[in-house]
Backbone as numpy.savetxt, mean C-alpha at the origin, in Angstrom:
# Nx Ny Nz CAx CAy CAz Cx Cy Cz
14.46 -3.21 -42.66 13.74 -4.08 -41.75 14.66 -4.56 -40.63
15.91 -4.83 -40.96 16.86 -5.30 -39.96 17.12 -4.21 -38.93
17.21 -2.96 -39.38 17.44 -1.84 -38.45 16.25 -1.69 -37.50
15.05 -1.88 -38.00 13.85 -1.79 -37.15 13.87 -2.89 -36.09
14.24 -4.08 -36.48 14.30 -5.20 -35.55 15.37 -4.97 -34.49
16.53 -4.46 -34.88 17.60 -4.17 -33.92 17.17 -3.10 -32.93
16.49 -2.08 -33.42 16.02 -1.01 -32.55 14.99 -1.55 -31.55
14.13 -2.44 -31.99 13.12 -3.04 -31.11 13.79 -3.89 -30.02
14.79 -4.66 -30.36 15.47 -5.53 -29.40 16.25 -4.70 -28.38
16.82 -3.59 -28.78 17.63 -2.78 -27.88 16.81 -1.80 -27.04
15.55 -1.62 -27.36 14.70 -0.67 -26.63 14.35 -1.25 -25.26
14.67 -0.52 -24.19 14.41 -0.98 -22.82 13.41 -0.09 -22.09
12.74 0.81 -22.77 11.79 1.69 -22.12 10.62 0.92 -21.50
10.13 -0.08 -22.17 9.03 -0.89 -21.64 9.43 -1.64 -20.39
10.65 -2.15 -20.35 11.13 -2.87 -19.17 11.22 -1.93 -17.98
11.63 -0.71 -18.20 11.71 0.26 -17.12 10.33 0.57 -16.58
9.36 0.72 -17.46 7.98 0.99 -17.02 7.44 -0.17 -16.20
7.72 -1.38 -16.60 7.26 -2.55 -15.85 7.92 -2.59 -14.48
9.20 -2.26 -14.41 9.89 -2.25 -13.12 9.27 -1.21 -12.18
8.96 -0.02 -12.70 8.32 1.00 -11.88 6.94 0.53 -11.42
6.23 -0.15 -12.27 4.92 -0.70 -11.90 5.03 -1.72 -10.79
6.02 -2.59 -10.87 6.22 -3.59 -9.82 6.60 -2.94 -8.50
7.44 -1.93 -8.55 7.83 -1.22 -7.32 6.60 -0.55 -6.70
5.77 0.08 -7.52 4.57 0.73 -7.01 3.62 -0.30 -6.39
3.51 -1.46 -7.00 2.65 -2.51 -6.45 3.18 -3.01 -5.11
4.48 -3.18 -4.98 5.05 -3.62 -3.71 4.86 -2.58 -2.62
5.00 -1.31 -2.96 4.77 -0.24 -1.98 3.31 -0.25 -1.55
2.39 -0.45 -2.49 0.97 -0.49 -2.15 0.66 -1.65 -1.21
1.25 -2.80 -1.45 1.04 -3.96 -0.57 1.57 -3.66 0.83
2.73 -3.02 0.92 3.29 -2.67 2.23 2.40 -1.68 2.97
1.85 -0.71 2.26 0.97 0.28 2.89 -0.31 -0.40 3.38
-0.88 -1.27 2.59 -2.09 -1.97 2.99 -1.84 -2.82 4.23
-0.70 -3.52 4.28 -0.37 -4.34 5.45 -0.20 -3.47 6.70
0.44 -2.33 6.56 0.65 -1.44 7.71 -0.67 -0.86 8.20
-1.54 -0.48 7.29 -2.84 0.08 7.70 -3.68 -0.97 8.40
-3.65 -2.19 7.91 -4.40 -3.26 8.57 -3.86 -3.53 9.97
-2.54 -3.52 10.14 -1.94 -3.78 11.45 -2.27 -2.67 12.43
-2.16 -1.43 12.00 -2.44 -0.29 12.88 -3.94 -0.16 13.11
-4.72 -0.45 12.09 -6.17 -0.30 12.19 -6.77 -1.17 13.28
-6.28 -2.38 13.44 -6.80 -3.27 14.48 -6.55 -2.73 15.87
-5.35 -2.28 16.13 -5.04 -1.76 17.46 -5.73 -0.42 17.70
-5.89 0.37 16.67 -6.58 1.64 16.81 -8.06 1.41 17.12
-8.65 0.44 16.48 -10.05 0.09 16.76 -10.22 -0.36 18.21
-9.29 -1.17 18.70 -9.34 -1.62 20.09 -9.25 -0.44 21.05
-8.41 0.53 20.74 -8.26 1.71 21.59 -9.55 2.52 21.63
-10.17 2.74 20.48 -11.43 3.48 20.45 -12.54 2.73 21.18
-12.54 1.39 21.08 -13.53 0.61 21.81 -13.34 0.76 23.31
-12.10 0.77 23.77 -11.83 0.94 25.20 -12.27 2.32 25.68
-12.01 3.34 24.90 -12.44 4.70 25.26 -13.96 4.77 25.29
-14.61 4.16 24.32 -16.08 4.15 24.28 -16.64 3.46 25.52
-16.04 2.34 25.90 -16.50 1.61 27.08 -16.36 2.48 28.33
-15.23 3.16 28.46 -14.99 4.02 29.62 -15.97 5.18 29.65
-16.23 5.78 28.49 -17.16 6.92 28.45 -18.60 6.48 28.72
-18.96 5.31 28.24 -20.31 4.81 28.45 -20.53 4.50 29.93
-19.50 3.99 30.58 -19.62 3.63 31.99 -19.43 4.82 32.93
-19.04 5.95 32.43 -18.80 7.12 33.28 -20.13 7.67 33.79
-20.12 8.14 35.02 -21.35 8.72 35.59 -21.33 10.22 35.41
-22.48 10.79 35.29 -22.59 12.24 35.13 -22.80 12.86 36.50
-22.08 13.94 36.81 -22.25 14.54 38.15 -23.57 15.24 38.31
């Protein structure tokens, strides 16, 4: 029983998995923030192009 308890205390595989999970979560948050930042300016650009095309006259 003591050997089982020592093996459980020294096992760090679960901690490594949690660390990888936290890193993946932080990367996901960074990607979401970047997409939101770029998405707003990209939407403004498409709106400007749409306005120009709508106002263009046909020859």
